[in-house]
Each structure stands twice: as structure tokens, then as C-alpha cells.
Coordinates of C-alpha atoms (C1' of nucleotides) in Angstrom, one line a residue:
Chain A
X1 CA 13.3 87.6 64.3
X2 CA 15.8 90.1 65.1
X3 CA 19.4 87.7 64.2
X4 CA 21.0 90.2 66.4
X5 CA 19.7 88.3 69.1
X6 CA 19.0 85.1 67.7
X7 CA 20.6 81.8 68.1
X8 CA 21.7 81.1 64.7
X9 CA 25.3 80.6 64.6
X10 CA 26.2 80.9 61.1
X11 CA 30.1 79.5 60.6
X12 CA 32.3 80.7 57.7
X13 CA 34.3 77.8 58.3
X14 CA 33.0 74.0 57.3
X15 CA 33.3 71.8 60.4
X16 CA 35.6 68.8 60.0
X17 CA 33.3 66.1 60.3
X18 CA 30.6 67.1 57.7
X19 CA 31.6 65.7 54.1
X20 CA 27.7 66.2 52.2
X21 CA 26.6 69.2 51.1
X22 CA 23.2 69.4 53.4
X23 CA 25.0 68.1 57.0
X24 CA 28.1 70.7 56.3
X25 CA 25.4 73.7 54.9
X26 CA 23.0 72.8 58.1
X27 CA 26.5 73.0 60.6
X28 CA 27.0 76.0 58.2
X29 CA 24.0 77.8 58.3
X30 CA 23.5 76.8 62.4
X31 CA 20.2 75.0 61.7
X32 CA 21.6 71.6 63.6
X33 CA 24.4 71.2 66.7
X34 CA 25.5 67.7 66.9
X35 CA 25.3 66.5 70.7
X36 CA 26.1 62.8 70.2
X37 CA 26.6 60.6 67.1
X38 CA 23.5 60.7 65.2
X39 CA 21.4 63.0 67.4
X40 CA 21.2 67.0 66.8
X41 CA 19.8 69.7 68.7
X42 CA 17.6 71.7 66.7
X43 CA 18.4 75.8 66.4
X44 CA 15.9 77.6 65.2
X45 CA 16.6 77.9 61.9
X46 CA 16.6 74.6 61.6
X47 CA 13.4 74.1 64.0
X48 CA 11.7 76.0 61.6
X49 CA 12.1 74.0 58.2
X50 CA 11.7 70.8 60.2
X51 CA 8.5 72.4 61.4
X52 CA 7.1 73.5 57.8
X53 CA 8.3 70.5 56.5
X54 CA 6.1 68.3 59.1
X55 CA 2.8 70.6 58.3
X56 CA 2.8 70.0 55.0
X57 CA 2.7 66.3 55.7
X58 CA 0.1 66.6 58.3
X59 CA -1.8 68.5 55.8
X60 CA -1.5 65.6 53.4
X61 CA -2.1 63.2 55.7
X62 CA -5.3 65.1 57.2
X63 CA -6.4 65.2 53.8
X64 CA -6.2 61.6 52.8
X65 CA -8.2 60.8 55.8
X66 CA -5.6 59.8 58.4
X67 CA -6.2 60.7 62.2
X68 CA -3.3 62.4 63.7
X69 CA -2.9 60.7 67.5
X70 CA 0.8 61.0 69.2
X71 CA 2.1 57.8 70.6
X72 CA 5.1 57.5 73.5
X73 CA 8.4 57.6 72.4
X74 CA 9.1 55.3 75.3
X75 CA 7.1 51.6 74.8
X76 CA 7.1 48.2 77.2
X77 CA 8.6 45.4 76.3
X78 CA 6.3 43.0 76.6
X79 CA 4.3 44.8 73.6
X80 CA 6.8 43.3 71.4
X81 CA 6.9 40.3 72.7
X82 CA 3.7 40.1 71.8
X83 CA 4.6 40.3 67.9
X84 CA 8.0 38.2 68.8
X85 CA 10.0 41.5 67.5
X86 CA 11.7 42.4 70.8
X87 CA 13.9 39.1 70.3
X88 CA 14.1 39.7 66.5
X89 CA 14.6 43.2 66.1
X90 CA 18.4 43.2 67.5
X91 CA 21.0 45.3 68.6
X92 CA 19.3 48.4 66.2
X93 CA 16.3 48.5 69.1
X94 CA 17.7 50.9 72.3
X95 CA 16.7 48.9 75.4
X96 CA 15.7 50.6 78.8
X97 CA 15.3 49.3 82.3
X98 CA 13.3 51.6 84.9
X99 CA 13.7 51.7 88.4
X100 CA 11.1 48.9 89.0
X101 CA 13.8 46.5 86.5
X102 CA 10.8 47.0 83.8
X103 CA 12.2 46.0 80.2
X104 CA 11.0 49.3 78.3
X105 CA 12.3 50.7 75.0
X106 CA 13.0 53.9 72.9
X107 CA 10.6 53.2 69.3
X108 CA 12.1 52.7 66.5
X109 CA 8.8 52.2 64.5
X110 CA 5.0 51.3 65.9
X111 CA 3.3 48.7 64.6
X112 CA 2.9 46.7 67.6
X113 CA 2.0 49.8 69.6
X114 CA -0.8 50.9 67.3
X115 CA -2.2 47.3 66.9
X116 CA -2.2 47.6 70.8
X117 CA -4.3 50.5 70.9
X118 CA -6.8 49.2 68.2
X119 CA -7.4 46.2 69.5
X120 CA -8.5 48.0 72.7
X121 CA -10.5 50.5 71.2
X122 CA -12.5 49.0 68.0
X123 CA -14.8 46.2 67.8
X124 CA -16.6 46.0 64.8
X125 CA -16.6 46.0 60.9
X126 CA -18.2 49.2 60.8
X127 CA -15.6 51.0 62.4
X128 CA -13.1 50.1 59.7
X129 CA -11.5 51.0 57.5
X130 CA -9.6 53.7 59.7
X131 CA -5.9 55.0 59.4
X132 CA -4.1 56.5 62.1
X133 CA -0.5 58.4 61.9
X134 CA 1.7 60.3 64.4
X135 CA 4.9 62.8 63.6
X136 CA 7.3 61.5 66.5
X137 CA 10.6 61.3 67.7
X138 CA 12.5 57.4 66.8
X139 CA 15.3 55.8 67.8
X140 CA 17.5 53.6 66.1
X141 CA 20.8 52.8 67.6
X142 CA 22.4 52.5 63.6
X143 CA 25.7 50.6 63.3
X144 CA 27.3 53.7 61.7
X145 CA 25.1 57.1 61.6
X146 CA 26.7 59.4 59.2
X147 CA 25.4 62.2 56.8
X148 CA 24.0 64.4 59.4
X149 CA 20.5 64.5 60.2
X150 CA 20.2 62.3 57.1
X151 CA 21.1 58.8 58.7
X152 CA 20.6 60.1 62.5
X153 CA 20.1 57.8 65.6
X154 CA 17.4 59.9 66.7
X155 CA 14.9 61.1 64.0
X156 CA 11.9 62.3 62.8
X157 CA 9.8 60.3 61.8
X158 CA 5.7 60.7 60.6
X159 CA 4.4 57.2 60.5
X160 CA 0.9 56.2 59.5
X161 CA -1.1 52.5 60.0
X162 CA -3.8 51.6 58.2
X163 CA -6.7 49.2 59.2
X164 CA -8.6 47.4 56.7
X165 CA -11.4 44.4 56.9
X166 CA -9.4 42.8 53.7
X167 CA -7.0 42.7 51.1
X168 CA -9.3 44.7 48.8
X169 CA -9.8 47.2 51.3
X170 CA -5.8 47.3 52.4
X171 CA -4.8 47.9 48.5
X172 CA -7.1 50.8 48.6
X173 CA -5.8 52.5 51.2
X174 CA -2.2 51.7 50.1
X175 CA -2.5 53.9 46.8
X176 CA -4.4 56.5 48.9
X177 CA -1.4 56.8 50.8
X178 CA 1.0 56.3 47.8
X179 CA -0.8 59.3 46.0
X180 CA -0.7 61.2 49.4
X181 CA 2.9 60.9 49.4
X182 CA 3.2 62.2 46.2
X183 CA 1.5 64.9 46.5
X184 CA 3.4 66.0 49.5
X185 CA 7.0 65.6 48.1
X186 CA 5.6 67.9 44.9
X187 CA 4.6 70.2 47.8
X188 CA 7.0 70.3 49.6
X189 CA 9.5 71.1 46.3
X190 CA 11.0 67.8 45.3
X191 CA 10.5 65.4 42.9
X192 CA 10.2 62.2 44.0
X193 CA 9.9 58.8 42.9
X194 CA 8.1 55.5 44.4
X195 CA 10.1 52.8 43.3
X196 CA 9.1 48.6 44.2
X197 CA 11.0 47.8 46.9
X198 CA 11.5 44.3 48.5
X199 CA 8.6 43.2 50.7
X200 CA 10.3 40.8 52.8
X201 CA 8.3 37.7 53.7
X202 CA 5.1 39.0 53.2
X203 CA 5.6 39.0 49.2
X204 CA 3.1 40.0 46.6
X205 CA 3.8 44.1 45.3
X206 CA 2.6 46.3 47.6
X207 CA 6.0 47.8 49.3
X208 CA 7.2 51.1 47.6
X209 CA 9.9 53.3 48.4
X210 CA 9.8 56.5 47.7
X211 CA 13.5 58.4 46.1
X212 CA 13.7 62.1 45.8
X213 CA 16.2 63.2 43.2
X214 CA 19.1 65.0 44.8
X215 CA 22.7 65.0 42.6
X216 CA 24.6 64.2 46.1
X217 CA 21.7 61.3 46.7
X218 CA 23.1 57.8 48.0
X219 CA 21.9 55.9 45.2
X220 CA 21.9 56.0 41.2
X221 CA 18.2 55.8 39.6
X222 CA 17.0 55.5 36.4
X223 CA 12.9 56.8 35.2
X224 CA 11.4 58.0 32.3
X225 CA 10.8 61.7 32.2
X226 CA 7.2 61.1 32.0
X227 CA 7.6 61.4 35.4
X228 CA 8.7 65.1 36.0
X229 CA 5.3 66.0 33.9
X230 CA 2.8 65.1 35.8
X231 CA 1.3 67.4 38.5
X232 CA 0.0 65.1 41.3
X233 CA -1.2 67.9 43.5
X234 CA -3.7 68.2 41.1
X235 CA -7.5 67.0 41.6
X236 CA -7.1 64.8 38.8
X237 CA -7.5 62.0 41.2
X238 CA -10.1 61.7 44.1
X239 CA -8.4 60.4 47.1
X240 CA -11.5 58.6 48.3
X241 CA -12.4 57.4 44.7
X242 CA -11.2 53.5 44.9
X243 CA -11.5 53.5 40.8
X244 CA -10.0 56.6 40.3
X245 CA -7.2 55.2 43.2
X246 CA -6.8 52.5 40.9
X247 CA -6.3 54.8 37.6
X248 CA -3.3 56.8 39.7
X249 CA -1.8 53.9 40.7
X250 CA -1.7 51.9 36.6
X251 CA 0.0 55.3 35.4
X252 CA 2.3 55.7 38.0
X253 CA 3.6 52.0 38.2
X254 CA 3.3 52.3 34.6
X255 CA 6.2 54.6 34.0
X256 CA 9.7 52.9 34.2
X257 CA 11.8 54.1 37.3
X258 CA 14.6 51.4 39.5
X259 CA 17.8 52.1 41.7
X260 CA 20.8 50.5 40.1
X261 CA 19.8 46.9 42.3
X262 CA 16.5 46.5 40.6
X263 CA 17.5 48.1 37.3
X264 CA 16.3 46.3 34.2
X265 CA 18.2 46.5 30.9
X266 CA 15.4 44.9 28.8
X267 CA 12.3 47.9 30.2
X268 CA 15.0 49.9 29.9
X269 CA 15.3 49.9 26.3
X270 CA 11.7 50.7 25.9
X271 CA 11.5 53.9 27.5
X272 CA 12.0 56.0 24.5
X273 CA 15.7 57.4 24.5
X274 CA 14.6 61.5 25.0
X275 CA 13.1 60.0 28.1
X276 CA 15.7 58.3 29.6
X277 CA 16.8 60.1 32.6
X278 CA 19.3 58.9 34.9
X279 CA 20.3 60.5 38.2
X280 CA 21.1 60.1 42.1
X281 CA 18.3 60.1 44.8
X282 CA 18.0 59.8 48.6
X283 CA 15.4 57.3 50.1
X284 CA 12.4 59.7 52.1
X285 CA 9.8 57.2 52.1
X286 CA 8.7 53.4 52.5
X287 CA 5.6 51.9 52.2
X288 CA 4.2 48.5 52.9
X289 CA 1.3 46.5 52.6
X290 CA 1.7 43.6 55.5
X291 CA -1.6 42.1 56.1
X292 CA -2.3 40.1 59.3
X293 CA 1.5 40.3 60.1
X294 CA 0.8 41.9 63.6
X295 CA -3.1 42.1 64.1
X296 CA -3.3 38.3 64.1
X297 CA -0.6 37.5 66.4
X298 CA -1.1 40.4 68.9
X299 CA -5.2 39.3 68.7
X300 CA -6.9 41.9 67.3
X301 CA -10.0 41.1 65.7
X302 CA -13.2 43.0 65.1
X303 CA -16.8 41.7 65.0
X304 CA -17.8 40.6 61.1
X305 CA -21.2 40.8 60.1
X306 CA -21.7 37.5 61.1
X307 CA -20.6 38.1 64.3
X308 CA -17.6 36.2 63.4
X309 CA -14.2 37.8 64.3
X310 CA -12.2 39.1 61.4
X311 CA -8.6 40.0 61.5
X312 CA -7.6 43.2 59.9
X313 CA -5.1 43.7 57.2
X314 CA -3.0 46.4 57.9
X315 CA 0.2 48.3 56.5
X316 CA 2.3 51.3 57.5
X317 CA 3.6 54.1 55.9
X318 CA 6.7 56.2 56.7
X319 CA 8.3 59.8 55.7
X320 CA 11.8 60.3 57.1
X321 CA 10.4 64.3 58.2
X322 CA 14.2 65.5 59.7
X323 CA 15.8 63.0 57.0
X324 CA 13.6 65.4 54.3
X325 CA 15.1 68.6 55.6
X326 CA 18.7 66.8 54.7
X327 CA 17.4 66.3 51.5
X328 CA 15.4 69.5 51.1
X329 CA 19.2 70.7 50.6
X330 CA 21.1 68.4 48.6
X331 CA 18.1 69.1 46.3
X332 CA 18.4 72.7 46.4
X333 CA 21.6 74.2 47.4
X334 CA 24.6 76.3 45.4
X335 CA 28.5 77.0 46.5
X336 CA 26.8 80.0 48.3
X337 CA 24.2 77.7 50.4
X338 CA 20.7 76.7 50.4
X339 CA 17.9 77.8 48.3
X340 CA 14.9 76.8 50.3
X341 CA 11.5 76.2 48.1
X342 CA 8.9 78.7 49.6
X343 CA 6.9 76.0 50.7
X344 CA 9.3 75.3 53.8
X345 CA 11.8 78.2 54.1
X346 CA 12.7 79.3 57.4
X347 CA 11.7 83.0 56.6
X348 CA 10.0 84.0 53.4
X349 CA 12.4 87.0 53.5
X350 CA 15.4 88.3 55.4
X351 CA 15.8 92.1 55.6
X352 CA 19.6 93.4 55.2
X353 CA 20.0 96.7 56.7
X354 CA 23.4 97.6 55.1
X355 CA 24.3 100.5 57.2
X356 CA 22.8 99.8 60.9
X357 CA 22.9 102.9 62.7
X358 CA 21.9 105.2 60.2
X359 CA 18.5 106.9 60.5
X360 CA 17.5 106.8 56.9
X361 CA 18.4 102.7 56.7
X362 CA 16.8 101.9 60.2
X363 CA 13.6 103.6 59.3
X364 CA 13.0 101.3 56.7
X365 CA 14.1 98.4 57.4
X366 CA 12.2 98.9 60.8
X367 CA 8.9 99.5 58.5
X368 CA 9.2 96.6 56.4
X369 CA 10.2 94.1 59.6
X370 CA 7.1 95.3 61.0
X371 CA 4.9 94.8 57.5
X372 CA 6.8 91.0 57.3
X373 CA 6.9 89.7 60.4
X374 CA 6.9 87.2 62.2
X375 CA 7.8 85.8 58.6
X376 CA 11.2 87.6 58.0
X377 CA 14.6 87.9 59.6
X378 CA 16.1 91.3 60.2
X379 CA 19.4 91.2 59.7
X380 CA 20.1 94.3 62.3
X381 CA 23.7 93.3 63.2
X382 CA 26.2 95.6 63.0
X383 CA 28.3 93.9 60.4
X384 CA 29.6 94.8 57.2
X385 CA 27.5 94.1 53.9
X386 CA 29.3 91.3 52.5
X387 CA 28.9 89.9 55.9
X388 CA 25.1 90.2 55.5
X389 CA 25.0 89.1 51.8
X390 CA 26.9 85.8 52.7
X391 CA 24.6 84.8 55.6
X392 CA 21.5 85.7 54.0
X393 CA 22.9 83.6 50.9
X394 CA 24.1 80.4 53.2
X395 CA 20.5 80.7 55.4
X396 CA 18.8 80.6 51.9
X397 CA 15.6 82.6 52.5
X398 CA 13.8 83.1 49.2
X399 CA 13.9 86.6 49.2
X400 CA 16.4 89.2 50.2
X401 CA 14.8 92.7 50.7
X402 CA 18.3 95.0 50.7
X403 CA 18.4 98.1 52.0
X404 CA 21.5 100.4 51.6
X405 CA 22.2 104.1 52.2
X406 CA 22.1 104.7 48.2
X407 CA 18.8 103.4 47.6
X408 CA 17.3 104.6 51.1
X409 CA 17.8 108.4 49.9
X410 CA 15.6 108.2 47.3
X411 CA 13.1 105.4 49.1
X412 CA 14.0 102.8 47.4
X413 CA 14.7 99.0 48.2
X414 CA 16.4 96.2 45.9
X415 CA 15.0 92.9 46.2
X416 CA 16.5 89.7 45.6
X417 CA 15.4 86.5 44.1
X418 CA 17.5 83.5 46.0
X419 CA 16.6 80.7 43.8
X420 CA 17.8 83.1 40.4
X421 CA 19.9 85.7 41.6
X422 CA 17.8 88.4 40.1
X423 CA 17.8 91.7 41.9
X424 CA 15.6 94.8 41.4
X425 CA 14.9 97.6 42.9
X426 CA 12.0 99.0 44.1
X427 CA 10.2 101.1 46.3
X428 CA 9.2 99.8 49.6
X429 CA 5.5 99.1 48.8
X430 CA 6.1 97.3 45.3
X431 CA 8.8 95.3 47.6
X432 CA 6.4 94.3 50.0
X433 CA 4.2 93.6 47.4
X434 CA 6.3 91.1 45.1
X435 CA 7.9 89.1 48.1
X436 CA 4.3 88.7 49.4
X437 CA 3.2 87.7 46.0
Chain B
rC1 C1' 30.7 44.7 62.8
rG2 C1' 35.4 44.6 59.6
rG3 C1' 39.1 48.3 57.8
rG4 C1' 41.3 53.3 58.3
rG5 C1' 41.8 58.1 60.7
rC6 C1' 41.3 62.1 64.3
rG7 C1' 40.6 64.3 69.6
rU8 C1' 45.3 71.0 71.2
rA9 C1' 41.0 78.2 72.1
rG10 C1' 34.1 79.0 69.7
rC11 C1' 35.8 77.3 64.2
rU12 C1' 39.9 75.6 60.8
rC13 C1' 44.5 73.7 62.1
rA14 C1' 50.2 73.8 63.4
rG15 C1' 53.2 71.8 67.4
rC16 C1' 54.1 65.4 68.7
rC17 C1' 58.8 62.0 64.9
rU18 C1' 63.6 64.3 68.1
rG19 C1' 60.2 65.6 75.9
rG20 C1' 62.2 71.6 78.3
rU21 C1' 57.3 78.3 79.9
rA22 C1' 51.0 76.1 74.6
rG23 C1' 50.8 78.6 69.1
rA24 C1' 48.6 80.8 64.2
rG25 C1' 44.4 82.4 61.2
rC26 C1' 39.4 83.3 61.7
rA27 C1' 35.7 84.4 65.6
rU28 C1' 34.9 87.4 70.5
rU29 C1' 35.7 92.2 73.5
rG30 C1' 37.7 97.5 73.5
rC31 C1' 39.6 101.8 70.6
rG32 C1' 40.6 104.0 65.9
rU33 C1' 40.2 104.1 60.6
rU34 C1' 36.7 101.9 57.1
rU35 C1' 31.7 100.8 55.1
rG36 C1' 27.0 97.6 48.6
rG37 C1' 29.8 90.8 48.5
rG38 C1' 32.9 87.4 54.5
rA39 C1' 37.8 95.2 55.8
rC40 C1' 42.5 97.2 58.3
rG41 C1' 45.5 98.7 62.6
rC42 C1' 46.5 98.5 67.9
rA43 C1' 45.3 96.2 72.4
rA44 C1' 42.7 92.4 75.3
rG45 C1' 40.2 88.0 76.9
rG46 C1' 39.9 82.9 76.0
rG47 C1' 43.1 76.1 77.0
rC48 C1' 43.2 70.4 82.9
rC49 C1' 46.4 69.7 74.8
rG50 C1' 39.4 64.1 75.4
rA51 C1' 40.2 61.2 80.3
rA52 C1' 43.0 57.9 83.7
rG53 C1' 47.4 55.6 84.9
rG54 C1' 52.7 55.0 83.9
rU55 C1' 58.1 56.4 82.4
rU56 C1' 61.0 60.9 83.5
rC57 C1' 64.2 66.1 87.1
rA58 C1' 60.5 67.5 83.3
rA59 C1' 55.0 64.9 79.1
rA60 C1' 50.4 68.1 74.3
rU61 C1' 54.9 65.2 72.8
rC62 C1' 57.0 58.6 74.9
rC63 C1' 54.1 53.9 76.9
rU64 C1' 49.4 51.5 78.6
rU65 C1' 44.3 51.7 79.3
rU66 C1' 39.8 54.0 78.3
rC67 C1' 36.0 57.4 76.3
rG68 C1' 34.4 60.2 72.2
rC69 C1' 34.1 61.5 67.0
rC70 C1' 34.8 61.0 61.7
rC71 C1' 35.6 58.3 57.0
rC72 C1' 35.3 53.5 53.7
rG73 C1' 32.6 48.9 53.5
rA74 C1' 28.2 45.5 54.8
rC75 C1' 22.9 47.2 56.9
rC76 C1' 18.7 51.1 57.1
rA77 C1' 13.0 56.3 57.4

RNA sequence: CGGGGCGUAGCUCAGCCUGGUAGAGCAUUGCGUUUGGGACGCAAGGGCCGAAGGUUCAAAUCCUUUCGCCCCGACCA
């Protein structure tokens, strides 16, 4: 992309009404416009991390064995009826009449939808287990939004539903997803933490939240440091292995970690003192187990081998995708602005042609857009240098490939490192070179 | 939903108390000088002062209503 004729409307000025670091760096950097309270356009900057950000879920997601479908954003009412949550589910739930007086409304989640479409579509206990997910818009019409794109009305959201023939079954795929979800916060640059969370009426252990660690994060957390050592990307556990499954999930529940509610004082104590770490985090992901919760009052039953129905045992699993891009930030940012990971970066590289205009600058910066793109902005704007440097330091790309009248003479380019600051130069090859690395 | 605050140029804000021709900085456009970390000078464009009523000779300013947004708290991917 050429950001001379790009919308990206950087702002050297922090708009009033953003107070954490990643809402005023996003208003900042012109990722996000705010149209309402708690809903954002999406720039393209901004379009573009959200976008890398929900492929490296898919990916996860693929890979664990979950089907990608795409439910409405719009549902009927009587759907949740069905499951007695269109009463229960309150004023958070955005309620639509159409032109026929139809009760519809905007999702905030989809259990009841997906139950709907299974109990249509499957009939027997050999078609299960299955697990289904989709990477769609939600609505939830939240007393106060606030944070940016971090507590937003409208978000994305990548929601997955599993379908078991028991419990036995259901716990599998629960640490399948759990070790999914690990391995896509590592991916994806963070470090994360799945912590028990309350499972409402349903009870037993199986609803996890998952807290990336963020200084600015909402709550304070406290985990052993065994934790940051472990490389869950790894193939050190097979994802259809229900033994091995079982293995992840001893060693990871295994490892003391609580927000300040659920903190114990006692466990505590027994995490050896070099391990205690203690820091903030920001909730990306929740988990549940829920059993017959919706299958059994919305009817859906498959064929046993008896020819007896059976009533699956489900459970849903979601990542806050646009909430992660709000945290992508507080996790990696400086006073200068965001240091995206590689993994989701807008650009791999911008290009800053210090003196636009001149022949010698042009030529190469015109060589090496052409060698980087579409993966690098070219910062062709006729603006001062200290101009470019800022931007290309708020927009956070993890390289900077500088190119300036001193270095041009001679053929070279310097390149800098966002994430350290290093700069060296080089000639244009070796720069291609190391920022393709 | 309780408590607090704010709506004036694209952005940050002053002006409001004490009514009298709508301002500054940055941004934008043009010209000139500059040119490796957010330059300088000159000139120009840009506003229904959130909206509607009211008081007044006169309202950004006072009164009423209303809409929007933000912050703190309780609740949430």
C-alpha cells in the first residue's frame, strides 16, 4: 500500500475519550473510528490485524478438528424461546421487529442456533462427536462499553460448539479446545493463562477462562512461572490423542494461576518464591463444558446403538478476536506506539523514503515496494522524516526499511528492528533479505 | 443502573461565571525557505457553538427539554 493514498489517518494528538493505552494507540494509529458507543468502523490498518488475528484462530481451530460454518448475525425469536433464554437473557440481548411484527434478534452468542441446526441435520451416534465454529459479528447492548474495541457493543467474536454422545466424550473435546487455545494465544504473541472460572449452574470444573498478561490488563493475576516455559505450539501433545489430552490438561491445571477473586493464600505459598509471578491480564477467552443444557430442551437427540435416542453433551468455546487486537496492544506497545508480533502485523515492513522526489531515493524505495509487496507500506508522502519516523513507530510495523539521500548514494538502506530499536545498514539485497528472514 | 463530567473547525481546547460581529495551536490548501526524529514565514479555506423550545433589542453564553459521548462503580468475549 502506497499511505499516500491510503486511509490511515494517523493523529498526533490523543482523542479525548480514549484513556487505555490500545483504544487511544488504535484512535492514534487510525486502525478504528468510533461511529456509536461500542461499535467501530474498521480502517484498514486495523482491518488487517483483525484479519491476521482471526486466521491464526481458524488455523487452530481447523487444526483441532472444528468445521468452520457462518451463522446469521440476525436470529428468530422463537429459537430462544425454545431454550427459555429470550425471557432470561435481558436487556444485554438487542431485540428487532421486521416488517411482518416478527420478534428477531441481533446474537449475542449461538448456542441455541447451532443446537437448531444439529438437530436438523444429524441423526445418529456415528456422526458424533463433531464440533462446529464460526468467526462472526455479536451484539451485546453492554450497560457501559468502554475501553475501545476491548468492551465494544459490537464485536468479534470466533465461537466454537462441540457435540458429544457423553460426558467422557465432552471432557475430551474440552481439553482439545483448551490446548487449541493455547496454542493460538502463543501464536499469535501472547501469553496467556486459562484460569477456573465459575460454571454457573451446571457445576463440576470444566469452565476456563483464558487471561493474557498485559500491564494495563483489567484484573490482577497471580501464576507460577512454570508457565511462561512451556511451548504449547509444540507436538508434544497430539490433539486427537484422548491420553495424551489428558496429560496436557494434569500439567496445565497443575500449575498455580487465579485473578485476585479466586486467589488462594494457602497454594500460594507452595509455589516456590522465584516462581511467584504476579501481574495484570485482560480476559480473551471462556470456555465451558454445559452438557444437556440446550440439546435436551430444544430436542435434539441422535439415534444410540440401540436405536434409543441419546441427548448430546455439548459446550462452547469463545475468543473475543477484535477484543484480542485491543490486547495485542496493551501487550506490546511503547510511548512511541505499537510493536506488533510478526504473526499479526499489519505490514511486515513499511518503506520510508526520506526525501520523496529525489531520483536516487525513489528508485529504491520503488524497487524494494515492488520486491515487498503487497506486504509493506510505502511511506511515499511528501513529509518530513521525523514525520515518517513517528508514524512508522505509532503503526508499529516490525520492520522499518529507511531510505535517505546519504545512504542512497552509496546503495545502501538502514533497517530497523521495531520490537528493539536496532538499526543497521545495509545494502538493498541483505535488507530484503533480513526483513524476509 | 447509581454517581460524576463533557458536547464550540478534522484533532486538542479557550470563550460561557458577568449576553453585544466565533477564537488559538495543530491539521488542510497555495507560495517561499528548509529537509535523517512530528520545521519556519506569508496567505487562504474551513463552524446552524449537538438539537429543539423559551427569555431578551440581542444568546455559544441565561432558562427548560432532549439527543449524543466519556469517566468511576456494579455486570461481561
Amino acid at each position: 500500500m502506497r499511505l499516500s493514498r491510503s486511509l490511515i489517518p494517523t493523529l498526533k494528538e490523543t482523542p479525548a475519550e480514549a484513556t487505555i493505552a490500545s483504544h487511544r494507540l488504535m484512535l492514534r494509529a487510525g486502525m478504528v473510528r468510533q461511529e456509536a458507543a461500542g461499535i467501530y468502523a474498521w480502517l484498514p490498518i486495523g482491518l488487517r490485524v483483525l484479519s491476521h488475528v482471526a486466521r491464526i484462530v481458524r488455523a487452530e481451530q481447523d487444526r483441532a478438528g472444528a468445521q468452520e460454518i457462518l451463522m446469521p448475525t440476525i436470529q428468530p425469536a422463537d429459537l430462544w424461546r425454545e431454550s427459555g433464554r429470550y425471557d432470561d437473557y435481558g436487556l444485554e440481548m438487542l431485540r428487532i421487529r421486521d416488517r411482518h411484527e416478527r420478534d428477531l434478534l441481533y446474537g449475542p452468542t449461538n448456542e441455541e442456533m447451532v443446537t437448531d441446526l444439529f438437530r436438523n441435520a444429524v441423526r445418529s451416534y456415528r456422526q458424533l462427536p463433531q464440533s462446529v465454529y464460526h468467526i462472526q459479528w455479536k451484539f451485546r447492548d453492554e450497560v457501559r462499553p468502554r475501553f475501545g474495541v476491548m468492551r465494544g457493543r459490537e464485536f468479534l467474536m470466533k465461537d466454537a460448539y462441540s457435540f458429544d454422545l457423553d460426558y467422557a466424550g465432552a471432557v475430551v473435546s474440552y481439553r482439545r479446545m483448551m490446548l487449541a487455545y493455547m496454542r493460538t494465544f502463543q501464536r499469535l504473541g501472547l501469553r496467556a493463562i486459562p484460569m477456573v472460572a465459575d460454571t454457573g449452574p451446571i457445576g463440576g470444573d470444566l469452565s476456563h477462562e483464558f487471561i493474557v498478561l498485559a500491564p494495563t490488563g483489567e484484573s490482577e493475576v497471580f501464576y507460577d512461572a512454570a508457565f511462561e516455559a512451556i511451548d504449547w505450539t509444540g507436538d508434544d501433545y497430539d490433539l486427537f490423542s484422548s491420553e495424551q489430552l489428558e496429560q496436557f490438561y494434569t500439567r496445565m491445571t497443575g500449575i498455580y494461576a487465579a485473578t485476585e477473586d479466586k486467589h488462594d493464600a494457602q497454594a500460594w505459598a507452595r509455589v516456590a518464591p522465584a516462581s511467584q509471578r504476579q501481574g495484570r491480564g485482560i480476559e480473551v477467552g471462556h470456555i465451558f463444558y454445559f452438557g444437556e443444557k440446550y440439546s435436551r430442551p430444544m430436542g435434539l437427540t441422535v439415534a444410540g446403538p440401540d436405536g434409543a435416542p441419546l441427548v448430546p453433551h455439548m459446550g462452547s468455546y469463545g475468543i473475543g478476536v477484535s477484543r484480542l487486537v485491543g490486547a495485542l496492544i496493551e501487550a506490546h506497545h511503547d510511548e512511541a506506539g505499537i510493536k506488533w508480533p510478526d504473526s499479526v502485523a499489519p505490514f511486515r515492513a513499511a518503506i520510508l523514503n526520506l526525501k520523496q522526489g529525489d531520483a536516487t531515493t525513489d528508485a529504491i524505495a520503488e524497487r524494494l515496494y515492488s520486491a515487498l509487496a503487497p506486504d509493506a507500506l510505502y511511506d511515499d508522502r511528501e513529509e518530513r522524516a521525523g514525520v515518517k519516523f513517528a508514524d512508522a513507530d505509532l503503526l508499529g510495523h516490525p520492520w522499518q526499511i529507511i531510505v535517505g539521500p546519504r545512504g542512497a548514494a552509496n546503495g545502501m538502506v538502514e533497517v530497523k528492528r521495531r520490537l528493539t530499536g536496532e538499526r543497521v545498514e545495509l545494502s538493498l539485497e541483505d535488507a530484503l533479505t533480513r526483513v524476509c528472514a
